[in-house]
Coordinates of C-alpha atoms in Angstrom, one line a residue:
X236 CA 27.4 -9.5 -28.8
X237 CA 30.1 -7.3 -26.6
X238 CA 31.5 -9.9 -24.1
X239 CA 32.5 -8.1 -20.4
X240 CA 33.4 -11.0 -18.3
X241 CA 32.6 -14.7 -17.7
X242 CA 31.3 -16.1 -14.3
X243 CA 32.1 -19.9 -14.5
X244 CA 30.1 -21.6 -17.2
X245 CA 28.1 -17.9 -17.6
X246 CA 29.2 -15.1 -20.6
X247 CA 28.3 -11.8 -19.6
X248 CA 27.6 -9.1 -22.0
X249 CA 26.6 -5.8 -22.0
X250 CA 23.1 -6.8 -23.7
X251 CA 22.9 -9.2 -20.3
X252 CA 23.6 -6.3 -17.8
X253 CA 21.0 -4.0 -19.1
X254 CA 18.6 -6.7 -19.1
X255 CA 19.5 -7.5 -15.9
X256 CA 19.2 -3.5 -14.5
X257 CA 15.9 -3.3 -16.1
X258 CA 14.1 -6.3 -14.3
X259 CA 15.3 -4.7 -10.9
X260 CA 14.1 -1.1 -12.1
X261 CA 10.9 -3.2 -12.8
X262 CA 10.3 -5.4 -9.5
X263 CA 11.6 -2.3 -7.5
X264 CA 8.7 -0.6 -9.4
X265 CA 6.6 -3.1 -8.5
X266 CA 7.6 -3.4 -4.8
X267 CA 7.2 0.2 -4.2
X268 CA 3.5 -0.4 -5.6
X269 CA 2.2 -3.4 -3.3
X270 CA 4.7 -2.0 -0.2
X271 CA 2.5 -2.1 2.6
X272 CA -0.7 -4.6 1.4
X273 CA -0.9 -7.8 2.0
X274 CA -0.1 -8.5 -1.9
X275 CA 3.6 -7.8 -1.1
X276 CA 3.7 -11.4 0.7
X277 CA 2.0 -13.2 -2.1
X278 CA 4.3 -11.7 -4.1
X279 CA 7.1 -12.5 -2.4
X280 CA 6.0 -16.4 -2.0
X281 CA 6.0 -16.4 -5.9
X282 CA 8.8 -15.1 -6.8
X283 CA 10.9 -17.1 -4.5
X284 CA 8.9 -20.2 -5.9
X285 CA 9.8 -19.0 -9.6
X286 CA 13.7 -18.3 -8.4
X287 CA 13.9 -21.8 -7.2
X288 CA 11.7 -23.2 -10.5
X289 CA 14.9 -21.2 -12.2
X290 CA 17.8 -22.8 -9.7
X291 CA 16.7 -26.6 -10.2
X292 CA 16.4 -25.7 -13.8
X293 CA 19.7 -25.1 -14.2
X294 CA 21.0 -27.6 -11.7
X295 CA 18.7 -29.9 -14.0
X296 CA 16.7 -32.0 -11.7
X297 CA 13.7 -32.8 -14.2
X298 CA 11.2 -34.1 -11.9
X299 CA 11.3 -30.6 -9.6
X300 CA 11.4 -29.0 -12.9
X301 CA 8.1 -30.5 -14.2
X302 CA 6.5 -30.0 -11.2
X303 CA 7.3 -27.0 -10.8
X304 CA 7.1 -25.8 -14.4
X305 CA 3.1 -26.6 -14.0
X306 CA 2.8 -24.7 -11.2
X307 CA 4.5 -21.5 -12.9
X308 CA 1.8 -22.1 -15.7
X309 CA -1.2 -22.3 -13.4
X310 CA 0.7 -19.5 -11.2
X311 CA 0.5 -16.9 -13.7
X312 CA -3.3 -17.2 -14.4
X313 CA -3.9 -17.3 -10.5
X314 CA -1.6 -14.2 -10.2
X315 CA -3.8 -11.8 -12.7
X316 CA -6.9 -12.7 -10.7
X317 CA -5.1 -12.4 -7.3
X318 CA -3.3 -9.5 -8.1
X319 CA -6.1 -7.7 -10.5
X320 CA -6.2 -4.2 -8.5
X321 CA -2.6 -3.9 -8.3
X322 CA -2.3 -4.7 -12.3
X323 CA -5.0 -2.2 -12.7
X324 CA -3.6 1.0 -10.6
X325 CA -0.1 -0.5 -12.1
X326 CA -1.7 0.0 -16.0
X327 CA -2.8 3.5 -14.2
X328 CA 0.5 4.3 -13.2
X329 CA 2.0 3.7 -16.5
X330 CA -1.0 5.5 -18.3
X331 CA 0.0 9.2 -16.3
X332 CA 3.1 8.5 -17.1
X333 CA 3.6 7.5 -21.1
X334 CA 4.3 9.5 -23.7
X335 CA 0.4 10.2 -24.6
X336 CA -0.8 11.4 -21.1
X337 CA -2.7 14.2 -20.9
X338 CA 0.8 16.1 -19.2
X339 CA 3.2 15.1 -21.9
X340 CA 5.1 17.2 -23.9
X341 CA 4.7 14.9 -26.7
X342 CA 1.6 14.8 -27.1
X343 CA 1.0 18.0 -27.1
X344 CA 3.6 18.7 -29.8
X345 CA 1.4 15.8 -31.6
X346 CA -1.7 17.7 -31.1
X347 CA -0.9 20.6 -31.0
X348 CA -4.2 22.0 -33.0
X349 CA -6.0 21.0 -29.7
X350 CA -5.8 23.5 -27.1
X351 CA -5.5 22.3 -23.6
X352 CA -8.2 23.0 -21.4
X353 CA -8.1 24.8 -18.5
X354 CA -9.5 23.0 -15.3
X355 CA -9.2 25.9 -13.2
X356 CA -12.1 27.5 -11.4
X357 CA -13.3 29.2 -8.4
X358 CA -12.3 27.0 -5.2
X359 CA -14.0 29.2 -2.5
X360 CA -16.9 27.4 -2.2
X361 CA -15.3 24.3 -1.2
X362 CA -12.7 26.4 1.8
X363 CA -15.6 28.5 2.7
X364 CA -17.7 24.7 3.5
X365 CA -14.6 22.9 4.7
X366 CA -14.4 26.0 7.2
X367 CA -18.1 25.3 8.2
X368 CA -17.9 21.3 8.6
X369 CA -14.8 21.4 10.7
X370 CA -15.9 23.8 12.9
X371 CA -19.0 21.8 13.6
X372 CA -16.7 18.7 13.5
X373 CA -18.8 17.2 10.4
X374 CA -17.2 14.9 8.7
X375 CA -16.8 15.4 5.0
X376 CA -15.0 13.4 1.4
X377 CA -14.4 15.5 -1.5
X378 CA -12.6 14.2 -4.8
X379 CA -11.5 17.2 -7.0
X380 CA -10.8 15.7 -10.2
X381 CA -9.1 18.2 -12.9
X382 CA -8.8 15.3 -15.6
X383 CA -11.7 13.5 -16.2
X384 CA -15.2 13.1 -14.4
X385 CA -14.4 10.2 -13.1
X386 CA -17.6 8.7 -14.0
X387 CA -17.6 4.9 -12.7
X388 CA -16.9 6.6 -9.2
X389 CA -20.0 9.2 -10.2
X390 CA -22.2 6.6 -11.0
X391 CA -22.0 4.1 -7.7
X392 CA -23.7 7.4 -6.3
X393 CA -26.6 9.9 -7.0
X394 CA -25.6 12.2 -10.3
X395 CA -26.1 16.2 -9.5
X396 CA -24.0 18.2 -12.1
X397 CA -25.0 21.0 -9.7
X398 CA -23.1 24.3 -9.9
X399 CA -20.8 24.4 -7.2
X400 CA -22.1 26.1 -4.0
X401 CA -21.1 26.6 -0.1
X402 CA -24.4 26.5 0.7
X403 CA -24.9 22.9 -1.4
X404 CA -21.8 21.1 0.0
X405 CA -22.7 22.4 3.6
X406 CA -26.0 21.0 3.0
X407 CA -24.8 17.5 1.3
X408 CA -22.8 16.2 4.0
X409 CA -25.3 17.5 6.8
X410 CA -25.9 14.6 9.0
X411 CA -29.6 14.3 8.7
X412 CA -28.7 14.5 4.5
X413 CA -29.2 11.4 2.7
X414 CA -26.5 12.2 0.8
X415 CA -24.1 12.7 3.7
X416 CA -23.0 9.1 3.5
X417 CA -20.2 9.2 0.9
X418 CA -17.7 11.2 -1.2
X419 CA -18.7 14.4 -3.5
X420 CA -16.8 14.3 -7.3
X421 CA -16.5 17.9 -8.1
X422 CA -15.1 18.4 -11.7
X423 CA -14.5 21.7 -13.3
X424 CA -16.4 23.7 -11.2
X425 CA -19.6 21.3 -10.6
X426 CA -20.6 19.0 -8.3
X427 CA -20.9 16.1 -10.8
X428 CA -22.4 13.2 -7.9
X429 CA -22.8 12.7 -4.5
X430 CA -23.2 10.1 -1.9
X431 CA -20.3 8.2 -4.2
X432 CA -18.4 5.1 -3.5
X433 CA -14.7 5.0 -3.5
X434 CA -12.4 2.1 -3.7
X435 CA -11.0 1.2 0.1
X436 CA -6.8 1.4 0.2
X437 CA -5.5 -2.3 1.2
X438 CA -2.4 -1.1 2.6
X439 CA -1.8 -0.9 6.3
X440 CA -2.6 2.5 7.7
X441 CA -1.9 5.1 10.7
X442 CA -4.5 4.1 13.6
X443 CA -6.0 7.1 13.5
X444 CA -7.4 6.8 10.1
X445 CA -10.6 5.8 10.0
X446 CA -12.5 4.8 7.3
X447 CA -13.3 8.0 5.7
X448 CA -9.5 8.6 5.3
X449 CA -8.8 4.7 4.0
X450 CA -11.1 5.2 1.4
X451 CA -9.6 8.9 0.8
X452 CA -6.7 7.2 0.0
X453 CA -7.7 3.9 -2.0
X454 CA -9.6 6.7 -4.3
X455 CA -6.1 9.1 -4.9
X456 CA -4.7 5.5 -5.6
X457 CA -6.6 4.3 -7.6
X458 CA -7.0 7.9 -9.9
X459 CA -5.2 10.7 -10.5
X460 CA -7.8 13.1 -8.6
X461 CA -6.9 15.1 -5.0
X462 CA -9.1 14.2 -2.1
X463 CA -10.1 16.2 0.9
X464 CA -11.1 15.0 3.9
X465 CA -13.0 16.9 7.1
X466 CA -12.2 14.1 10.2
X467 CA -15.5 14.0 12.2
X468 CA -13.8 13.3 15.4
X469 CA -11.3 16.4 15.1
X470 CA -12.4 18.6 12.6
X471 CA -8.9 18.3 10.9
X472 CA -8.1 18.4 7.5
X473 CA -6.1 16.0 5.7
X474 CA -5.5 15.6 1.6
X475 CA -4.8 12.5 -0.2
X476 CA -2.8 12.0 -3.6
X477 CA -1.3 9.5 -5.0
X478 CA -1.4 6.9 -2.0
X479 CA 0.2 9.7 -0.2
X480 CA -1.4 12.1 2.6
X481 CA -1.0 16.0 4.0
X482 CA -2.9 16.2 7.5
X483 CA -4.0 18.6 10.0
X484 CA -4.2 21.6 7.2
X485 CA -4.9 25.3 7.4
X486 CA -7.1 26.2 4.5
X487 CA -4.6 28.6 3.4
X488 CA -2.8 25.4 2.8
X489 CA -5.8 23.5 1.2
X490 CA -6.3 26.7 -1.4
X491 CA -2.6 26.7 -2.4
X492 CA -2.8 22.8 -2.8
X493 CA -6.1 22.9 -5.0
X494 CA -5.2 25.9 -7.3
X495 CA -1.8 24.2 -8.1
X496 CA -3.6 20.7 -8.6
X497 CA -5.6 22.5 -11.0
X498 CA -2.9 24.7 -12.7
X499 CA -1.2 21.0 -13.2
X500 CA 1.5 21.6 -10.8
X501 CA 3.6 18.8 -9.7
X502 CA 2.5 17.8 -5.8
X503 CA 4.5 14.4 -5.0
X504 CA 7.2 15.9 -3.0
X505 CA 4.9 18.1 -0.7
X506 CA 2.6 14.8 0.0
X507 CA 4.0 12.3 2.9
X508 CA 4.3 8.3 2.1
X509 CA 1.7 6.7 4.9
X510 CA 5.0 5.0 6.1
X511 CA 6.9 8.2 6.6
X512 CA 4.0 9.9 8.2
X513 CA 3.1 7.0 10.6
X514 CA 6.8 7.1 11.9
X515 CA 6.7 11.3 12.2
X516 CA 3.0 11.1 14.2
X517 CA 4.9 8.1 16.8
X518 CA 7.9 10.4 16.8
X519 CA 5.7 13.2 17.8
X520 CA 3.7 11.3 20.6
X521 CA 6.7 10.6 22.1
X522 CA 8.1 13.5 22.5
X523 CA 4.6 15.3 23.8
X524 CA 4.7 12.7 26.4
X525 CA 8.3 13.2 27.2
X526 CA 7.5 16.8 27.9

């Protein structure tokens, strides 16, 4: 083992400083992922309890240590049930992103016998409706999933696997509908369920989001699908990925989003983070009222 320097009674080696650098990469990871939700403070509580388990460890006060050490036993079973949908959309997180996902290079140098499917198709029907409910200020959810079918999502609603149709989605989210009340999964060019539930974001949120929109966001979260939403108090548009949000849309805008979704395009850096955006709408108000 390389030796770099020695701090007191402490030998540091390289080995050390990488190990080091990756547990920050990793709790900075995990910061950025419960930023905002009230996890971030029970988070925060146990690793400052753990950092002190490790100080009086070391300072060796045995008593503290025992007590302590118990706790840190009990703490991690308590911190997998308190902290299950983080671990989950973490796992999610990390399943986009490996080396088998279905945008890797890798894997499709492993597989390459399978040809990758295109999840294109014709989007008109859903700018042509989203045209339609804003104008009559209805308020509308659509998940466009490219991936997967997202079926657990499908299923906590009414299945269609209807062809997708202006006339249908107009008709869905119609007020006197009983399907109205909930999201739409469209996948690969079908309306696959209606009247679905999506999982509600737990981070703080701008104050004119209202449900519709936190739900909108806990779903692009939570999977790797785009969300649209029609506000029924404005008729705006807004679109949700990856936590992050695009509001007040042309549909000119909305197309070009959707196709590239679709064609597998990278979208991060044209999404805002909700803290970003929040600070840009206040920054806004205030100057509208200065003028």
């Amino acid at each position: 083992m390389s030796l770099l320097f020695k701090i007191g009674f402490l030998d540091i080696s390289i080995v050390n400083m990488i190990d080091i650098a990756l547990v920050a990469a990793l709790l900075y990871q995990v910061y950025k992922l419960l930023k905002g939700s009230v996890a971030i403070k029970i988070f925060i509580g146990f690793l400052s309890l753990y950092l002190l388990y490790l100080l009086v460890r070391a300072l060796r006060m045995e008593l503290l240590s025992a007590i302590l050490g118990q706790f840190m036993g009990v703490g991690v079973i308590a911190a997998l049930i308190i902290f299950a949908p983080e671990i989950r959309k973490f796992l999610l997180i990390v399943g986009r992103t490996s080396i088998f996902s279905d945008d890797n290079v890798l894997k499709d140098f492993l597989f390459f016998w399978r040809k990758k499917e295109n999840s294109a198709f014709n989007i008109s029907p859903i700018i042509d409706a989203s045209k339609v409910l804003a104008g009559s200020n209805i308020g509308a959810l659509m998940v466009i999933s490219s991936n997967t079918e997202l079926k657990f999502y499908a299923e906590s609603g009414d299945i269609l696997d209807a062809e997708l149709s202006k006339r249908l989605l107009i008709s869905i989210f119609n007020k006197y509908s009983p399907l109205h009340d909930g999201a739409v999964i469209i996948h690969k060019g079908r309306i696959k369920a209606a009247r679905c539930i999506l999982p509600v974001t737990e981070r703080e949120v701008p104050a004119q989001f209202g449900l519709r929109h936190r739900a909108a966001i806990g779903m692009s979260e939570a999977t790797d699908s785009l969300v649209l939403v029609v506000s029924e108090e404005t008729g705006q548009m807004s679109m949700m990925k990856n936590g992050k949000v695009l509001h007040n849309l042309s549909f000119q805008e909305i197309r070009e989003i959707i196709n590239d979704y679709l064609n597998n395009e990278d979208l991060d850096d044209r999404f805002e983070n909700l803290s970003e955006y929040d600070l840009t709408t206040k920054r806004n108000l205030a100057v509208s009222g200065k003028s």
